[in-house]
């Protein structure tokens, strides 16, 4: 067994190997506080014929890690992964995937399993660092190490690997992964922080992760296995030169074609023409020819940007594609928007529901209730493809979560806006940054629905082309610019600052100066987009859609909650049935807060009236028409309203002396009474005599008024 340790954020950070999972090609136990993650890596023995890197990453949080038993009939984990597990698997995948050889075709699986869960320490950064460490120890070729830390900012001070308690007070929650030379991945959210704060956070995090790189190197020296011999297949320079020669003119034409569809058609035609010209020479080597064509296109695109300042669609580096915004595009939805930026288009719809429709996430470490949910759908037609429709992909879940994080800081709390809010973004066309288009469209849709968002949020995707000292930062990148460039850098925020941030870097040497330039360029673009959005809708609508549920809020005595619910829920079910089944009633037992939801306002008002009648309390000095429930020798008990009974003493029945109560009242009679006292025990004293006096007085005053 081998173990190494350092300190991060004032707590021990430990890597251990050789004790468990010894048949994996690489395995590491990562510990930080009481959180322990096992990360393993295994590669297949045989290569496969394919044109992509066959890497899969799995992340699982075991319920036993938090001392819990899973729910459901089978009481087991390892079913469909939760959103958090999907997001974390993507966080692990993104920084390690570029570090495999380009031609690696052995199926490789990285599995991170959370074995012990400290509620104060999120396992995600341990899993990222552990994946790199396991690969470093394995015989697989890997250009690591990389490591990850989280950075927060509490009371103006940056905190490395903040605890969950600190994150609740933090204005930043950013995961940063990097190598010795560079930041390679960033993911996180913020509470409208400035670009300067974000820039400083990233570079402090990069310095903070370097001890973890040294730790991995130390462990590799002690326990690493010899690396397998793997060489990239040699480049056929003669064939490559021939392909470049044949395709030069065609590639230049492709790079002058603004429309994505036409560009793809020309690309396919050029490929077929090159194959036809080369004939039998390239039989069975079609993938190699395509690779050389892609390389030529990348070279020429980058030259065009760096030398001419011109992009594929004719824009300059800082130009944003034409934007159009529409709201209320669907007649029966609660809020809707159509947002288009160039050839990227999203339809975003907002639906409002009752609090009982909020999303409940039963995670090993905690139970979360979300009243704001954003879902992102990427159907195949949006990129002109044919694919089977399955459940949401990891990419869809990741993009949806990025947009949700971007908007979360401006969503009103449940006290201010007592609705569950679901936003769905359907991508109708895609040519770059549909997730940031989703942020823009969601803002418009929420405002159209009348959700009182605190501010408008917009998002933009930035790119980079870097050759030595020549650097160009690109605003609002196309899909091809993402594919052929050096960075994909998404920033969302309000006028005041950044709310979400995601970055993947493909090259080393992203200096602080380049980062500052990219952040400032993104801010300028964001402000321009917000201005266009304001021209469509400047503030949230003051009224909700006629089809959205209305809410009526009542405050009752918490002790009377049981009266509304009734035995076995009989009373509340009766209220709902009496209102045609069109209402939902939400009751907070502790506070007595009652919320009634219905798309039919009359039904909601009827339910409110019934609840008020059930829970109303007698007030001294008020008249009530009650029903006699019991007669005794000393008086009569009168029910003022359900569950509330008072006593009329025999002396309070009439002005004259009453010998027997039954001379005046019998059981079942209706009687007008006045509340004359409520004692400390809550007993209500009633008077028929006082009620009669007040009635006579009101009649006399009415006659006087009419006589005048």
XYZ file of C-alpha atoms in Angstrom, residues 9-365:
357
model
C -7.900 24.575 2.311
C -6.590 23.757 5.780
C -7.646 20.075 5.598
C -5.635 16.923 4.752
C -5.924 15.663 1.175
C -4.791 12.056 0.771
C -4.156 9.701 -2.169
C -3.807 5.975 -1.519
C -3.273 2.969 -3.805
C -2.475 -0.743 -3.496
C -5.031 -1.623 -0.800
C -8.273 -1.982 -2.811
C -9.353 -2.608 -6.426
C -5.967 -4.086 -7.330
C -7.165 -5.785 -10.526
C -8.037 -2.459 -12.120
C -5.327 -0.994 -14.348
C -5.237 1.979 -12.016
C -7.045 2.654 -8.725
C -6.875 5.405 -6.130
C -8.659 6.136 -2.870
C -9.000 9.906 -2.495
C -9.776 11.321 0.962
C -10.522 14.880 2.014
C -12.099 15.362 5.422
C -14.470 12.404 5.853
C -15.271 12.177 2.138
C -13.688 9.158 0.446
C -13.880 8.404 -3.290
C -12.594 5.304 -5.060
C -11.561 5.947 -8.670
C -10.632 3.112 -11.015
C -9.574 2.910 -14.644
C -9.621 -0.136 -16.910
C -8.917 -0.394 -20.651
C -9.863 -3.202 -23.025
C -7.086 -5.415 -24.380
C -8.137 -5.162 -28.023
C -8.334 -2.060 -30.204
C -11.613 -1.297 -31.949
C -12.234 0.097 -35.395
C -13.811 3.487 -34.729
C -13.171 7.145 -35.396
C -13.566 8.511 -31.862
C -12.007 8.106 -28.426
C -13.921 5.266 -26.669
C -13.814 6.735 -23.161
C -16.718 6.402 -20.714
C -16.813 8.004 -17.288
C -19.212 6.911 -14.547
C -19.745 8.572 -11.183
C -21.867 7.027 -8.425
C -22.769 8.217 -4.938
C -23.561 5.246 -2.690
C -26.301 5.808 -0.115
C -24.325 3.913 2.505
C -21.663 6.623 2.168
C -24.030 8.935 4.044
C -25.426 6.231 6.341
C -28.696 5.892 4.432
C -30.727 3.179 2.698
C -32.005 3.992 -0.819
C -35.726 4.465 -1.392
C -37.865 2.467 -3.800
C -38.927 -1.161 -3.746
C -35.503 -2.659 -4.489
C -33.560 -0.422 -2.080
C -30.565 -0.375 -4.430
C -28.324 2.168 -6.100
C -26.800 2.021 -9.563
C -30.032 2.492 -11.448
C -30.490 5.555 -13.612
C -27.939 8.156 -12.458
C -29.159 11.316 -10.778
C -28.609 14.705 -12.402
C -25.792 15.383 -9.944
C -24.094 12.114 -10.916
C -24.410 12.971 -14.621
C -23.045 16.496 -14.105
C -20.108 15.186 -12.061
C -19.313 12.472 -14.628
C -19.116 15.230 -17.260
C -16.844 17.267 -14.961
C -14.455 14.309 -14.746
C -14.617 13.564 -18.481
C -13.989 17.049 -19.845
C -10.449 17.688 -18.500
C -9.093 14.135 -18.979
C -10.435 13.341 -22.471
C -8.019 15.681 -24.364
C -5.044 14.078 -22.574
C -5.381 10.692 -24.275
C -3.544 10.052 -27.544
C -5.546 11.251 -30.522
C -5.673 7.745 -32.018
C -6.410 5.844 -28.790
C -9.001 3.196 -29.724
C -8.997 0.906 -26.684
C -12.293 1.075 -24.807
C -11.499 2.809 -21.534
C -13.725 3.152 -18.485
C -13.216 5.436 -15.508
C -15.497 4.765 -12.522
C -15.639 7.061 -9.486
C -17.542 5.682 -6.482
C -18.263 7.752 -3.376
C -17.664 5.447 -0.381
C -17.925 7.957 2.461
C -19.679 11.295 2.281
C -18.846 14.209 4.531
C -21.813 16.599 4.159
C -19.387 19.524 4.240
C -17.149 18.295 1.371
C -18.472 17.698 -2.152
C -16.840 14.624 -3.731
C -16.735 16.064 -7.271
C -13.277 17.650 -7.062
C -11.912 14.513 -5.384
C -13.262 12.420 -8.269
C -11.608 14.643 -10.908
C -8.225 14.564 -9.191
C -8.643 10.846 -8.477
C -9.342 10.082 -12.141
C -6.098 11.773 -13.137
C -4.182 9.959 -10.390
C -5.596 6.555 -11.408
C -4.602 7.195 -15.030
C -1.138 8.316 -13.945
C -0.677 5.044 -12.032
C -2.041 2.908 -14.873
C -0.050 1.658 -17.880
C -2.323 3.676 -20.202
C -0.800 6.600 -22.117
C -1.982 9.826 -20.495
C -0.549 13.326 -20.759
C -1.364 14.306 -17.185
C -1.549 14.945 -14.421
C -4.398 17.387 -13.911
C -6.162 18.268 -10.657
C -9.242 20.172 -9.544
C -10.180 22.496 -6.712
C -13.238 24.520 -5.841
C -12.992 28.213 -5.061
C -15.480 30.399 -3.222
C -15.571 33.973 -1.950
C -16.971 34.651 1.511
C -17.124 38.190 2.915
C -14.761 39.398 0.207
C -12.154 36.695 0.906
C -11.356 33.855 -1.495
C -11.653 30.381 0.031
C -10.007 27.299 -1.487
C -12.167 24.154 -1.286
C -14.868 25.840 0.827
C -17.173 23.672 2.933
C -20.888 23.379 2.192
C -21.567 25.815 5.055
C -19.148 28.343 3.577
C -20.659 27.913 0.107
C -24.079 28.929 1.438
C -22.531 32.320 2.232
C -20.285 32.447 -0.834
C -20.832 34.619 -3.897
C -18.808 32.135 -5.974
C -18.927 28.371 -6.452
C -16.418 27.521 -9.173
C -14.670 24.224 -9.969
C -11.321 24.746 -11.710
C -9.253 21.939 -13.250
C -5.763 22.450 -14.575
C -2.296 21.174 -15.321
C 0.992 22.708 -14.188
C 0.971 25.059 -17.174
C -2.673 25.981 -17.655
C -6.304 25.966 -16.627
C -8.086 23.342 -18.730
C -11.671 23.451 -17.422
C -13.932 25.738 -15.407
C -17.515 25.176 -14.299
C -19.639 27.055 -11.799
C -22.045 29.753 -10.736
C -21.805 33.157 -9.122
C -23.981 35.844 -7.589
C -23.428 38.586 -10.147
C -19.678 38.964 -9.556
C -17.495 41.257 -11.626
C -15.139 40.086 -14.352
C -12.172 41.167 -12.227
C -13.291 38.970 -9.327
C -13.824 36.005 -11.657
C -10.398 36.467 -13.250
C -8.668 36.591 -9.878
C -10.585 33.538 -8.648
C -9.504 31.434 -11.626
C -5.821 32.160 -11.244
C -5.862 31.729 -7.460
C -7.528 28.357 -7.997
C -4.869 27.388 -10.537
C -2.126 28.113 -8.025
C -4.120 26.263 -5.368
C -4.349 23.026 -7.354
C -0.606 22.711 -8.023
C 0.146 20.840 -4.753
C -2.272 18.142 -5.949
C -0.245 17.743 -9.146
C 2.926 17.273 -7.105
C 1.075 14.748 -4.937
C 0.138 12.667 -7.992
C 3.692 12.729 -9.318
C 4.958 11.578 -5.928
C 2.482 8.679 -5.876
C 3.331 7.735 -9.462
C 7.037 7.530 -8.575
C 6.223 5.207 -5.681
C 3.548 2.987 -7.225
C 3.111 3.738 -10.925
C 3.114 0.885 -13.426
C 5.278 1.068 -16.572
C 3.469 2.785 -19.434
C 2.491 0.618 -22.375
C 4.154 1.247 -25.706
C 1.738 3.223 -27.839
C 2.600 5.228 -30.897
C 0.278 7.291 -32.991
C -0.020 5.767 -36.486
C 2.451 7.518 -38.793
C 1.107 10.260 -41.010
C 1.257 9.432 -44.706
C 2.854 12.723 -45.713
C 2.529 11.969 -49.429
C -1.196 11.289 -49.168
C -1.699 14.254 -46.873
C 0.095 16.539 -49.337
C -2.013 15.178 -52.202
C -5.272 15.719 -50.267
C -4.212 19.270 -49.360
C -3.419 19.989 -52.997
C -6.731 18.603 -54.285
C -8.868 20.246 -51.583
C -7.235 23.677 -51.253
C -9.703 25.543 -53.435
C -12.718 23.669 -52.105
C -11.796 24.338 -48.485
C -11.395 28.051 -49.152
C -14.878 28.086 -50.714
C -16.295 26.246 -47.699
C -14.798 28.876 -45.394
C -16.515 31.623 -47.397
C -19.943 29.967 -47.073
C -21.952 31.629 -44.275
C -24.873 29.151 -44.125
C -24.212 26.027 -42.060
C -26.337 23.708 -44.210
C -24.691 24.781 -47.461
C -21.267 24.589 -45.824
C -21.925 20.987 -44.750
C -23.147 20.064 -48.234
C -20.013 21.520 -49.824
C -17.876 19.686 -47.291
C -19.482 16.343 -48.212
C -19.208 17.065 -51.926
C -15.523 17.961 -51.590
C -14.864 14.750 -49.664
C -16.504 12.656 -52.382
C -14.603 14.512 -55.118
C -11.252 13.934 -53.402
C -12.045 10.233 -52.913
C -13.066 9.896 -56.565
C -9.859 11.576 -57.752
C -7.625 9.418 -55.572
C -9.551 6.268 -56.502
C -8.109 2.894 -55.500
C -5.171 4.603 -53.821
C -7.347 5.352 -50.767
C -9.667 2.346 -50.753
C -10.358 1.543 -47.085
C -8.610 4.751 -45.965
C -11.610 7.085 -46.154
C -11.331 8.057 -42.469
C -7.705 9.083 -43.008
C -8.672 11.284 -45.970
C -11.432 12.919 -43.916
C -8.938 13.596 -41.154
C -6.561 15.372 -43.560
C -9.459 17.435 -44.926
C -10.439 18.468 -41.395
C -6.835 19.417 -40.670
C -6.634 21.568 -43.795
C -9.896 23.307 -42.930
C -8.627 23.994 -39.418
C -5.363 25.472 -40.728
C -7.093 27.722 -43.265
C -9.825 28.854 -40.847
C -7.254 29.858 -38.248
C -5.119 31.675 -40.835
C -8.190 33.583 -42.000
C -9.030 34.689 -38.450
C -5.469 35.569 -37.429
C -4.344 37.250 -40.660
C -7.516 38.784 -42.049
C -9.668 39.166 -38.928
C -12.480 37.497 -40.882
C -14.634 34.610 -39.736
C -16.462 31.830 -41.587
C -19.723 33.767 -41.819
C -17.997 37.047 -42.707
C -18.131 38.621 -39.239
C -15.300 40.329 -37.416
C -13.923 38.848 -34.165
C -16.215 40.860 -31.866
C -19.380 40.805 -33.970
C -22.561 39.165 -32.695
C -24.873 37.417 -35.128
C -28.283 39.026 -35.835
C -30.661 38.549 -32.900
C -34.452 38.358 -32.927
C -36.726 37.972 -29.905
C -40.440 37.233 -29.647
C -42.649 36.629 -26.615
C -46.172 35.204 -26.191
C -45.623 33.006 -29.229
C -47.857 30.179 -27.926
C -51.501 30.921 -27.024
C -52.197 28.511 -24.136
C -48.875 28.453 -22.290
C -48.165 30.543 -19.199
C -45.166 32.239 -20.822
C -43.228 31.651 -24.035
C -40.396 33.121 -26.067
C -38.624 32.463 -29.345
C -34.989 33.559 -29.304
C -32.826 33.422 -32.432
C -29.163 34.307 -32.813
C -27.965 33.589 -36.331
C -28.685 29.943 -37.087
C -29.269 29.070 -33.432
C -32.899 29.196 -32.334
C -34.656 28.118 -29.137
C -38.303 27.984 -28.125
C -38.560 28.456 -24.366
C -41.772 27.875 -22.416
C -42.504 28.663 -18.759
C -45.099 26.769 -16.729
C -46.259 27.743 -13.239
C -47.476 25.190 -10.709
C -48.212 24.800 -7.025
C -45.462 24.199 -4.425
C -46.442 20.535 -4.189
C -45.193 20.180 -7.782
C -41.637 21.167 -6.840
C -38.881 18.681 -7.647
C -37.740 16.460 -4.798
C -34.199 15.115 -5.116
C -33.417 12.311 -2.693
C -29.617 12.296 -2.794
C -27.377 10.253 -0.494
C -26.109 13.302 1.356
